[in-house]
Short mmCIF file of C-alpha atoms and ligand atoms in Angstrom, two decimals:
data_model
loop_
_atom_site.label_atom_id
_atom_site.label_comp_id
_atom_site.label_asym_id
_atom_site.label_seq_id
_atom_site.Cartn_x
_atom_site.Cartn_y
_atom_site.Cartn_z
CA LEU A 1 88.26 120.89 60.32
CA ALA A 2 89.98 120.19 63.79
CA LEU A 3 89.66 116.62 64.43
CA THR A 4 90.03 115.72 68.19
CA ALA A 5 92.60 113.09 69.18
CA THR A 6 89.89 110.65 69.73
CA ALA A 7 88.24 111.02 66.43
CA CYS A 8 91.56 109.96 64.74
CA GLY A 9 91.92 107.12 67.13
CA GLY A 10 95.01 108.46 68.90
CA ASP A 11 95.33 108.76 72.69
CA ASP A 12 93.33 111.55 74.10
CA ALA A 13 95.80 113.05 76.50
CA GLU A 14 93.08 115.24 78.08
CA SER A 15 91.18 112.40 79.61
CA GLY A 16 93.96 109.93 79.83
CA LYS A 17 91.97 107.44 77.96
CA SER A 18 93.09 105.76 74.69
CA ALA A 19 90.68 105.13 71.90
CA SER A 20 90.37 101.55 73.22
CA GLY A 21 89.23 102.99 76.55
CA LYS A 22 92.39 101.86 78.21
CA LEU A 23 94.09 104.26 80.63
CA SER A 24 97.19 106.02 79.37
CA GLY A 25 99.65 108.98 79.73
CA THR A 26 101.62 110.01 82.86
CA VAL A 27 100.53 110.46 86.49
CA THR A 28 102.83 112.44 88.69
CA TRP A 29 102.44 111.68 92.37
CA TRP A 30 104.03 113.74 95.09
CA ASP A 31 104.77 111.50 98.03
CA THR A 32 105.74 113.05 101.39
CA SER A 33 106.52 109.93 103.18
CA THR A 34 109.87 109.66 105.14
CA VAL A 35 112.90 109.02 103.00
CA GLY A 36 114.91 106.08 104.18
CA SER A 37 112.16 104.36 105.87
CA GLU A 38 108.79 104.67 104.20
CA ASP A 39 109.56 106.09 100.57
CA LYS A 40 110.85 102.80 99.10
CA VAL A 41 107.63 100.98 100.04
CA PHE A 42 105.39 103.76 98.59
CA LYS A 43 107.50 104.22 95.49
CA LYS A 44 107.44 100.40 94.60
CA LEU A 45 103.78 100.07 95.26
CA ALA A 46 103.09 103.18 93.09
CA GLU A 47 105.04 101.76 90.15
CA GLY A 48 103.04 98.61 90.57
CA PHE A 49 100.14 100.36 88.94
CA THR A 50 101.84 100.17 85.56
CA LYS A 51 101.42 96.36 85.82
CA LEU A 52 97.67 96.78 85.74
CA HIS A 53 97.71 99.80 83.30
CA PRO A 54 100.71 99.36 80.96
CA ASP A 55 99.98 102.63 79.13
CA VAL A 56 100.17 104.73 82.25
CA LYS A 57 103.60 105.92 83.53
CA ILE A 58 103.74 106.86 87.08
CA ASN A 59 106.22 109.59 87.77
CA TYR A 60 106.94 109.21 91.56
CA VAL A 61 108.29 112.36 93.14
CA ASN A 62 109.17 112.37 96.92
CA VAL A 63 108.70 115.98 98.29
CA PRO A 64 109.58 116.51 102.21
CA PHE A 65 106.51 116.80 104.39
CA GLY A 66 107.55 120.35 105.51
CA GLU A 67 107.84 121.69 101.98
CA ALA A 68 105.07 119.92 100.07
CA GLN A 69 102.08 121.90 101.27
CA ASN A 70 103.30 125.44 100.26
CA LYS A 71 104.96 123.93 97.06
CA PHE A 72 101.62 122.54 96.00
CA LYS A 73 99.67 125.81 96.78
CA ASN A 74 102.25 127.78 94.70
CA ALA A 75 102.14 125.46 91.83
CA ALA A 76 98.29 125.17 91.85
CA GLN A 77 98.02 128.87 92.02
CA SER A 78 100.32 129.61 89.22
CA GLY A 79 98.85 126.95 87.14
CA SER A 80 102.28 125.15 86.50
CA GLY A 81 104.22 122.47 88.17
CA ALA A 82 101.41 120.87 90.23
CA PRO A 83 101.33 116.96 90.36
CA ASP A 84 98.31 115.07 89.24
CA VAL A 85 98.09 113.39 92.68
CA ILE A 86 99.30 114.53 96.08
CA ARG A 87 99.78 112.99 99.47
CA SER A 88 97.67 115.45 101.29
CA GLU A 89 98.01 115.58 105.09
CA VAL A 90 94.67 115.45 106.90
CA ALA A 91 94.87 119.22 107.74
CA TRP A 92 95.92 120.35 104.39
CA THR A 93 92.95 118.67 102.71
CA PRO A 94 90.11 121.11 103.82
CA GLU A 95 92.61 124.08 103.00
CA PHE A 96 93.35 122.82 99.42
CA ALA A 97 89.66 121.93 98.81
CA ASP A 98 88.63 125.49 100.04
CA LEU A 99 91.12 127.06 97.70
CA GLY A 100 89.65 125.03 94.76
CA TYR A 101 92.88 123.13 94.03
CA LEU A 102 91.32 119.58 94.48
CA ALA A 103 89.15 117.67 92.04
CA PRO A 104 85.75 116.54 93.75
CA LEU A 105 86.10 112.62 93.73
CA ASP A 106 82.35 111.65 94.41
CA ASP A 107 81.09 109.43 91.50
CA THR A 108 84.56 108.90 90.23
CA SER A 109 86.62 105.72 90.05
CA ALA A 110 88.80 107.11 92.75
CA LEU A 111 86.24 106.26 95.39
CA LYS A 112 85.36 102.67 95.68
CA GLU A 113 83.65 100.94 98.57
CA ASP A 114 83.79 104.06 100.57
CA LYS A 115 81.64 102.69 103.35
CA ASP A 116 84.81 100.66 104.22
CA PHE A 117 86.76 103.69 105.37
CA LEU A 118 86.87 104.46 109.17
CA PRO A 119 84.52 107.45 109.67
CA GLN A 120 87.21 109.42 111.55
CA ALA A 121 89.55 108.87 108.60
CA ALA A 122 86.94 109.79 106.00
CA ALA A 123 85.93 112.89 107.91
CA SER A 124 89.16 114.96 106.85
CA THR A 125 88.24 114.22 103.13
CA LYS A 126 84.85 115.82 103.17
CA TYR A 127 84.33 119.58 102.63
CA ASN A 128 81.12 121.31 101.80
CA ASP A 129 79.37 117.93 101.32
CA LYS A 130 81.70 116.76 98.78
CA THR A 131 84.80 114.18 98.91
CA TYR A 132 88.01 115.83 97.93
CA ALA A 133 90.54 112.89 98.85
CA VAL A 134 90.70 109.35 99.83
CA PRO A 135 92.33 108.26 103.12
CA GLN A 136 95.63 106.55 102.88
CA VAL A 137 96.81 106.12 106.48
CA ILE A 138 95.53 107.31 109.83
CA ASP A 139 97.61 107.78 112.90
CA SER A 140 97.89 108.80 116.48
CA MET A 141 100.61 108.77 119.19
CA GLY A 142 101.81 106.60 122.16
CA ILE A 143 104.79 106.09 124.43
CA PHE A 144 107.63 104.04 122.81
CA TYR A 145 109.81 102.64 125.42
CA ASN A 146 112.95 100.54 125.62
CA LYS A 147 112.24 97.43 127.71
CA LYS A 148 115.66 96.64 128.48
CA ILE A 149 116.19 100.03 130.16
CA PHE A 150 112.90 99.58 131.98
CA GLN A 151 113.99 96.08 133.31
CA GLU A 152 117.32 97.49 134.38
CA ALA A 153 115.71 100.15 136.28
CA GLY A 154 113.05 97.95 137.68
CA VAL A 155 110.16 100.14 136.66
CA GLN A 156 106.76 99.72 134.71
CA PRO A 157 105.80 102.04 131.89
CA PRO A 158 103.98 105.20 133.20
CA SER A 159 100.19 105.73 132.71
CA SER A 160 100.25 109.40 134.21
CA ILE A 161 102.38 112.41 134.29
CA ALA A 162 103.10 111.70 138.02
CA GLU A 163 104.21 108.24 137.17
CA LEU A 164 106.20 109.47 134.27
CA LYS A 165 108.23 111.59 136.54
CA THR A 166 108.77 108.88 139.10
CA VAL A 167 109.68 106.39 136.61
CA SER A 168 112.09 108.88 134.95
CA LYS A 169 113.70 109.64 138.25
CA LYS A 170 114.31 105.91 138.85
CA ILE A 171 115.63 105.46 135.43
CA LYS A 172 118.12 108.38 135.83
CA ASP A 173 119.15 107.08 139.40
CA LYS A 174 119.62 103.45 138.29
CA THR A 175 121.01 103.87 134.72
CA GLY A 176 122.08 107.58 134.33
CA LYS A 177 119.83 107.89 131.30
CA THR A 178 117.06 110.52 130.81
CA GLY A 179 113.54 109.16 130.94
CA LEU A 180 111.78 110.84 128.06
CA TYR A 181 112.75 112.60 124.94
CA LEU A 182 110.05 115.30 124.46
CA ARG A 183 110.07 116.82 121.03
CA GLY A 184 110.30 120.60 121.23
CA ASP A 185 110.26 121.83 117.56
CA ASP A 186 106.89 120.34 116.52
CA ALA A 187 103.78 121.45 118.43
CA TYR A 188 101.93 118.07 117.50
CA TRP A 189 104.00 116.76 120.55
CA PHE A 190 102.24 119.16 122.92
CA LEU A 191 98.58 118.06 122.12
CA SER A 192 98.53 114.88 124.30
CA PHE A 193 99.57 116.94 127.29
CA LEU A 194 96.86 119.51 126.49
CA TYR A 195 94.24 116.83 126.23
CA GLY A 196 95.53 115.43 129.37
CA GLU A 197 94.55 118.61 131.18
CA GLY A 198 91.15 118.67 129.60
CA GLY A 199 92.14 121.34 127.20
CA ASN A 200 92.07 121.77 123.50
CA LEU A 201 93.20 124.29 120.91
CA VAL A 202 89.77 125.57 120.02
CA ASP A 203 86.20 124.57 120.48
CA ALA A 204 84.96 124.47 116.90
CA GLU A 205 81.25 124.01 117.84
CA LYS A 206 81.25 127.06 119.87
CA LYS A 207 83.74 129.06 117.55
CA GLN A 208 85.90 129.58 120.73
CA ILE A 209 89.75 129.93 121.16
CA THR A 210 90.48 127.63 124.29
CA VAL A 211 94.31 127.22 123.92
CA ASP A 212 94.75 130.12 126.47
CA ASN A 213 92.28 129.05 129.05
CA PRO A 214 93.33 127.56 132.45
CA ALA A 215 93.75 124.05 130.89
CA GLY A 216 95.96 125.35 128.17
CA VAL A 217 98.21 127.37 130.73
CA LYS A 218 98.33 124.12 132.91
CA ALA A 219 99.51 122.05 130.06
CA MET A 220 102.30 124.52 129.24
CA LYS A 221 103.36 124.21 132.90
CA VAL A 222 103.26 120.34 132.69
CA VAL A 223 105.58 120.16 129.83
CA LYS A 224 107.92 122.88 131.12
CA ASP A 225 108.06 120.93 134.39
CA LEU A 226 108.94 117.74 132.61
CA VAL A 227 111.98 119.39 131.16
CA ASP A 228 112.83 121.52 134.30
CA SER A 229 112.74 118.49 136.50
CA GLY A 230 114.99 116.41 134.25
CA ALA A 231 112.33 113.93 133.52
CA ALA A 232 112.51 114.81 129.75
CA LYS A 233 115.14 116.30 127.43
CA THR A 234 114.28 118.39 124.40
CA ASP A 235 115.64 120.45 121.44
CA ALA A 236 114.51 123.65 119.88
CA THR A 237 115.46 122.46 116.31
CA ASP A 238 116.08 119.28 114.31
CA GLY A 239 113.90 117.53 116.80
CA TRP A 240 112.95 114.54 114.59
CA ASN A 241 116.53 113.32 114.18
CA ASN A 242 117.42 114.13 117.73
CA MET A 243 114.55 112.18 119.01
CA GLN A 244 115.10 109.25 116.80
CA THR A 245 118.91 109.05 117.49
CA ALA A 246 118.46 109.39 121.21
CA PHE A 247 115.82 106.71 121.41
CA LYS A 248 117.40 104.44 118.76
CA GLU A 249 120.82 104.49 120.61
CA GLY A 250 119.40 103.94 124.12
CA LYS A 251 120.21 107.36 125.41
CA VAL A 252 116.62 107.99 126.49
CA ALA A 253 114.20 105.33 127.68
CA MET A 254 111.05 106.76 126.21
CA MET A 255 109.70 108.80 123.44
CA ILE A 256 106.25 109.83 122.24
CA ASN A 257 105.75 109.09 118.60
CA GLY A 258 103.46 107.41 116.04
CA PRO A 259 103.35 104.54 113.54
CA TRP A 260 105.34 106.57 111.06
CA ALA A 261 108.29 106.31 113.34
CA VAL A 262 108.24 102.46 113.75
CA THR A 263 110.25 101.50 110.64
CA ASP A 264 112.91 104.07 111.39
CA THR A 265 113.16 103.03 115.01
CA TYR A 266 113.49 99.27 114.18
CA GLY A 267 116.80 100.41 112.39
CA GLY A 268 118.29 101.39 115.71
CA LYS A 269 120.89 99.38 117.50
CA GLU A 270 118.63 99.17 120.51
CA PHE A 271 115.92 97.48 118.47
CA LYS A 272 117.50 95.08 116.10
CA ASP A 273 115.52 92.73 118.37
CA LYS A 274 112.18 94.30 117.71
CA ALA A 275 110.82 92.66 120.93
CA ASN A 276 112.84 95.32 122.86
CA LEU A 277 110.32 98.02 121.59
CA GLY A 278 107.31 98.43 123.88
CA ILE A 279 104.40 100.82 123.42
CA VAL A 280 101.73 102.08 125.65
CA PRO A 281 99.11 104.93 125.60
CA VAL A 282 100.27 108.54 126.18
CA PRO A 283 100.20 109.42 129.90
CA ALA A 284 96.94 110.83 131.50
CA GLY A 285 97.09 114.27 132.88
CA SER A 286 95.10 115.88 135.82
CA ASP A 287 91.86 115.90 133.84
CA GLY A 288 91.91 113.55 130.94
CA GLN A 289 93.88 111.27 128.56
CA GLY A 290 94.00 111.31 124.85
CA ALA A 291 96.35 111.52 121.93
CA PRO A 292 95.61 113.53 118.50
CA GLN A 293 94.60 112.04 115.24
CA GLY A 294 96.75 112.54 112.25
CA GLY A 295 97.22 110.92 108.93
CA HIS A 296 97.39 111.32 105.17
CA ASN A 297 94.99 111.32 102.23
CA LEU A 298 95.43 111.04 98.49
CA ALA A 299 94.09 113.99 96.47
CA VAL A 300 93.84 114.69 92.69
CA TYR A 301 94.77 118.22 91.55
CA ALA A 302 91.85 119.91 89.98
CA GLY A 303 93.97 121.03 87.01
CA SER A 304 95.29 117.61 86.19
CA LYS A 305 95.37 116.84 82.43
CA ASN A 306 94.97 113.19 83.16
CA LEU A 307 92.02 112.86 85.62
CA GLU A 308 90.87 109.46 84.73
CA ALA A 309 94.29 107.81 85.32
CA SER A 310 94.80 109.89 88.43
CA TYR A 311 91.38 108.65 89.90
CA ALA A 312 92.31 105.06 89.11
CA PHE A 313 95.83 105.57 90.71
CA VAL A 314 94.20 106.95 93.91
CA GLU A 315 91.76 104.10 93.98
CA TYR A 316 94.68 101.58 93.59
CA MET A 317 96.85 103.25 96.21
CA THR A 318 94.07 103.17 98.70
CA SER A 319 92.68 99.78 97.96
CA VAL A 320 92.47 96.77 100.37
CA GLU A 321 95.64 95.20 98.72
CA SER A 322 97.80 98.42 98.79
CA GLN A 323 96.67 99.15 102.42
CA THR A 324 97.52 95.50 103.51
CA THR A 325 100.98 95.75 101.85
CA VAL A 326 101.85 99.12 103.70
CA ALA A 327 100.46 97.84 107.05
CA LYS A 328 102.52 94.77 106.82
CA GLU A 329 105.68 96.32 105.53
CA LEU A 330 105.60 99.81 107.44
CA SER A 331 103.21 99.09 110.46
CA LEU A 332 101.19 102.03 109.30
CA LEU A 333 97.53 101.92 110.10
CA PRO A 334 94.87 101.17 107.34
CA THR A 335 91.99 103.47 106.82
CA ARG A 336 89.76 100.60 105.52
CA THR A 337 87.97 98.68 108.23
CA SER A 338 88.22 95.42 106.21
CA VAL A 339 91.99 95.61 106.24
CA TYR A 340 92.21 95.10 110.04
CA ASP A 341 90.97 91.60 109.63
CA LYS A 342 93.74 90.41 107.36
CA PRO A 343 95.99 87.91 109.26
CA THR A 344 99.35 89.71 108.38
CA VAL A 345 97.72 92.92 109.67
CA SER A 346 95.99 91.75 112.66
CA GLY A 347 99.17 90.11 113.66
CA ASN A 348 101.24 93.25 113.57
CA GLU A 349 101.74 94.39 117.25
CA MET A 350 102.01 97.98 116.30
CA VAL A 351 98.85 97.96 114.29
CA ALA A 352 97.02 96.12 116.94
CA PHE A 353 98.31 98.55 119.56
CA PHE A 354 97.52 101.76 117.50
CA LYS A 355 93.91 100.78 116.25
CA PRO A 356 92.13 101.23 119.60
CA VAL A 357 94.21 104.41 120.20
CA VAL A 358 93.16 105.76 116.82
CA ASP A 359 89.58 104.70 117.56
CA LYS A 360 89.56 107.12 120.64
CA ALA A 361 92.01 109.66 119.30
CA VAL A 362 90.90 113.36 119.84
CA GLU A 363 89.63 114.50 116.41
CA ARG A 364 90.53 117.98 115.14
CA PRO A 365 88.19 120.49 113.45
CA TRP A 366 88.71 119.88 109.57
CA ILE A 367 88.48 123.45 108.72
CA PRO A 368 90.77 125.24 106.16
CA GLU A 369 92.58 127.11 109.05
CA GLY A 370 93.19 123.84 111.10
CA GLY A 371 96.71 123.38 109.92
CA SER A 372 97.59 126.94 110.47
CA LEU A 373 97.02 126.65 114.19
CA PHE A 374 100.51 124.91 114.68
CA ALA A 375 102.94 127.55 113.47
CA PRO A 376 102.01 130.07 116.21
CA LEU A 377 101.74 127.27 118.77
CA VAL A 378 105.15 125.85 118.02
CA THR A 379 106.82 129.33 118.52
CA GLU A 380 105.46 129.62 122.07
CA TYR A 381 105.75 125.92 122.87
CA THR A 382 109.45 125.86 122.00
CA LYS A 383 109.88 129.03 123.88
CA VAL A 384 108.06 127.65 127.02
CA LEU A 385 110.20 124.47 127.02
CA THR A 386 113.47 126.46 126.58
CA GLY A 387 112.56 129.05 129.33
CA GLN A 388 112.22 131.89 126.87
CA THR A 389 108.74 132.57 128.00
CA THR A 390 106.37 131.58 130.86
CA PRO A 391 103.57 128.98 130.48
CA GLU A 392 100.99 131.88 131.08
CA LYS A 393 102.69 134.17 128.38
CA GLY A 394 103.14 131.27 125.90
CA ALA A 395 99.43 130.24 126.15
CA GLU A 396 98.26 133.91 125.96
CA ALA A 397 100.39 134.76 122.99
CA THR A 398 99.04 131.66 121.08
CA GLY A 399 95.55 132.61 121.88
CA ASP A 400 96.05 136.11 120.53
CA ALA A 401 97.56 134.74 117.39
CA TYR A 402 94.57 132.41 117.00
CA ARG A 403 92.10 135.28 117.19
CA LYS A 404 93.87 136.97 114.33
CA LEU A 405 93.70 133.86 112.26
CA LEU A 406 89.97 133.01 113.08
CA LYS A 407 88.40 136.45 112.89
CA ASP A 408 84.95 135.92 114.20
CA TRP A 409 85.92 133.31 116.86
CA LYS A 410 86.05 134.46 120.55
C1 TXT B 501 103.81 123.44 111.03
C2 TXT B 501 102.84 122.50 110.30
O1 TXT B 501 101.51 122.49 110.97
C3 TXT B 501 100.59 121.62 110.37
O2 TXT B 501 101.05 120.29 110.45
C4 TXT B 501 100.66 119.56 111.52
C5 TXT B 501 99.54 118.47 110.96
O3 TXT B 501 98.38 119.07 110.52
C6 TXT B 501 99.41 117.45 112.10
O4 TXT B 501 98.35 116.42 111.70
C7 TXT B 501 100.51 116.85 112.63
O5 TXT B 501 101.26 116.16 111.42
C8 TXT B 501 101.64 114.90 111.88
C9 TXT B 501 101.15 113.89 110.83
O6 TXT B 501 99.68 113.76 110.98
C10 TXT B 501 101.73 112.45 111.10
O7 TXT B 501 101.29 111.48 110.08
C11 TXT B 501 103.22 112.48 111.06
O8 TXT B 501 103.52 112.98 109.74
C12 TXT B 501 104.69 112.19 109.13
C13 TXT B 501 104.17 111.29 108.11
O9 TXT B 501 103.51 110.14 108.78
C14 TXT B 501 105.47 110.75 107.44
O10 TXT B 501 104.88 109.78 106.37
C15 TXT B 501 106.21 111.76 106.84
O11 TXT B 501 105.52 112.39 105.80
O12 TXT B 501 106.62 112.74 107.82
C16 TXT B 501 105.49 113.31 108.48
C17 TXT B 501 106.11 114.26 109.55
O13 TXT B 501 106.96 113.66 110.46
O14 TXT B 501 103.71 113.45 111.92
C18 TXT B 501 103.17 114.83 111.85
C19 TXT B 501 103.80 115.64 112.80
O15 TXT B 501 105.05 115.98 112.54
O16 TXT B 501 101.57 117.87 113.08
C20 TXT B 501 101.86 118.77 112.24
C21 TXT B 501 102.75 119.81 112.72
O17 TXT B 501 104.02 119.47 112.63
C22 TXT B 501 100.10 122.18 109.11
O18 TXT B 501 99.22 121.09 108.63
C23 TXT B 501 101.29 122.13 108.26
O19 TXT B 501 101.80 120.96 107.91
C24 TXT B 501 102.54 122.97 108.82
N1 TXT B 501 103.72 123.02 108.10
C25 TXT B 501 103.69 123.93 107.01
C26 TXT B 501 104.54 125.06 107.56
C27 TXT B 501 104.81 126.07 106.38
C28 TXT B 501 105.72 127.20 106.74
O20 TXT B 501 105.17 127.83 107.90
C29 TXT B 501 105.47 125.45 105.07
O21 TXT B 501 105.62 126.37 104.19
C30 TXT B 501 104.45 124.28 104.70
O22 TXT B 501 105.02 123.66 103.52
C31 TXT B 501 104.25 123.23 105.86
O23 TXT B 501 103.42 122.31 105.39
#
C-alpha cells in the first residue's frame, strides 16, 4: 500500500504544504537585477519571505539579464535545472507562456488585489486570456543630465533633437565635453528616436512591418547625425559600462536611461550630491515624442515541484510592502497604483518623474516574437552608428529580417 506523504503526516514536497497546511520546501528564484546596485536589495527582500514562512527556504540565484532568457528556455525544455520562479522581462513573458513554460496564475495565491496593477503593466502578463506572471517593476526612459555641466555651459536641458544638437555644441565649446552618450550596442536606445519621427517597429493591429518605412529611415538618419555631428558619442560594444562610466565621471553631460540606472549612477563621483542629477523627457523628433515601456514580471515555472510556496513567494515579492521597499531603496517604479501614494514613494524625485512618463510610454505588442525584434535591429543600429551601413540599408535589412520572423506580416 503506497502511503502518500500527507497520509503519514510528513511534508508533501509535491505541493509545498506540510500536513499542518503551512508552506514548506525550497523555492529557487532567478533574479536578473543588476549586480552591485539592485541585487542586494532584491536578495534581502526575497530572504525576508522565510520570516513569514519559516519552513520555506528561498534559494536566491542572480542570473545576468543577457543570459537568463535562453538559460530558462533550455532548462524548461530539458525538464531539468529550471527555477521555481523567474524574473521574466516584459517581452519574455508572452514567449515563455506560448511555450507552455509558465504556470497560469489566475485563482492562485500569487495574484492578489490584481485590480491594483497599472493596466499597462498588467498587459504584458496576459496571454490567451490567462495571467502568466505578476508585474514587479515598470519602466521607461528619460534624459539624465549633469546640472553642474549645464550651468557651466549656460544651457537648459533640450526638449527636441534640434535643441539637443545646439546644447551639445555649446557644452563642447564651453567645457570641451561631449553632450550625449548614446548607447550603440542595445537597440532599446533607438526606440525613443524612432517614436520621435512618428515611427514604430511594427503595427501589430495591421500585422505590418513598419521599421523600414520613411519614418524608420529618418530615425536611423537622426541617430547617425547625432554621432557624426559630434553631439553624441557611442560604442559598438560594452555600452552599459561605457555609458555609466562616461556619465558618472562627468565626461558627458547627458545620457538616455531608465530608473534601473539611478542607483548605479548615484554611485558616481559627479552624483555624490544626488541633487546634481537632473532628468527630463526624451527629446521630441520631427513628428512626435515618446519613450518605450519596459519592465519585469515574476513568473512561476510550470514544472515547479513547489507551486504553492512559489505562488506565495510571487505574491509577497509584488506586494504593496515589497514594492514600497524597492521604490524607496532603488527608485524603481511600482506596478501597483496604491504604492504611489505612500509618502516614501511619492517623495522620491525619480519615481515622481518617471510615473507620468510611464503613463504615456509607447506600449509594445506583447506577442511571443516581441523580444526577438531587438536582435536583428541592434545589428543594423550599431552598423548605422559606426558608419558600416547607411540609414536606408539599415532600416531595409531590419525590415527584411522581421518579415522572415513574422511570416504572415506584410
Ligand atoms: C537582445 C534582447 O532583446 C530583447 O530585450 C529587450 C527588452 O525586451 C526590452 O524591454 C528592453 O529591455 C530593457 C528593460 O525593459 C529595462 O528594464 C532594462 O533592463 C535592465 C533591468 O531593469 C535591470 O534590473 C537589469 O536586469 O538589467 C537590465 C538590462 O539593463 O533595460 C533593458 C534594455 O537593456 O530592451 C531589451 C534589449 O536589450 C529580448 O527581450 C531579449 O532580452 C534579447 N536578449 C536575448 C538575446 C539572446 C541571444 O541573442 C540571449 O540568448 C537571451 O538570453 C537574451 O535574453
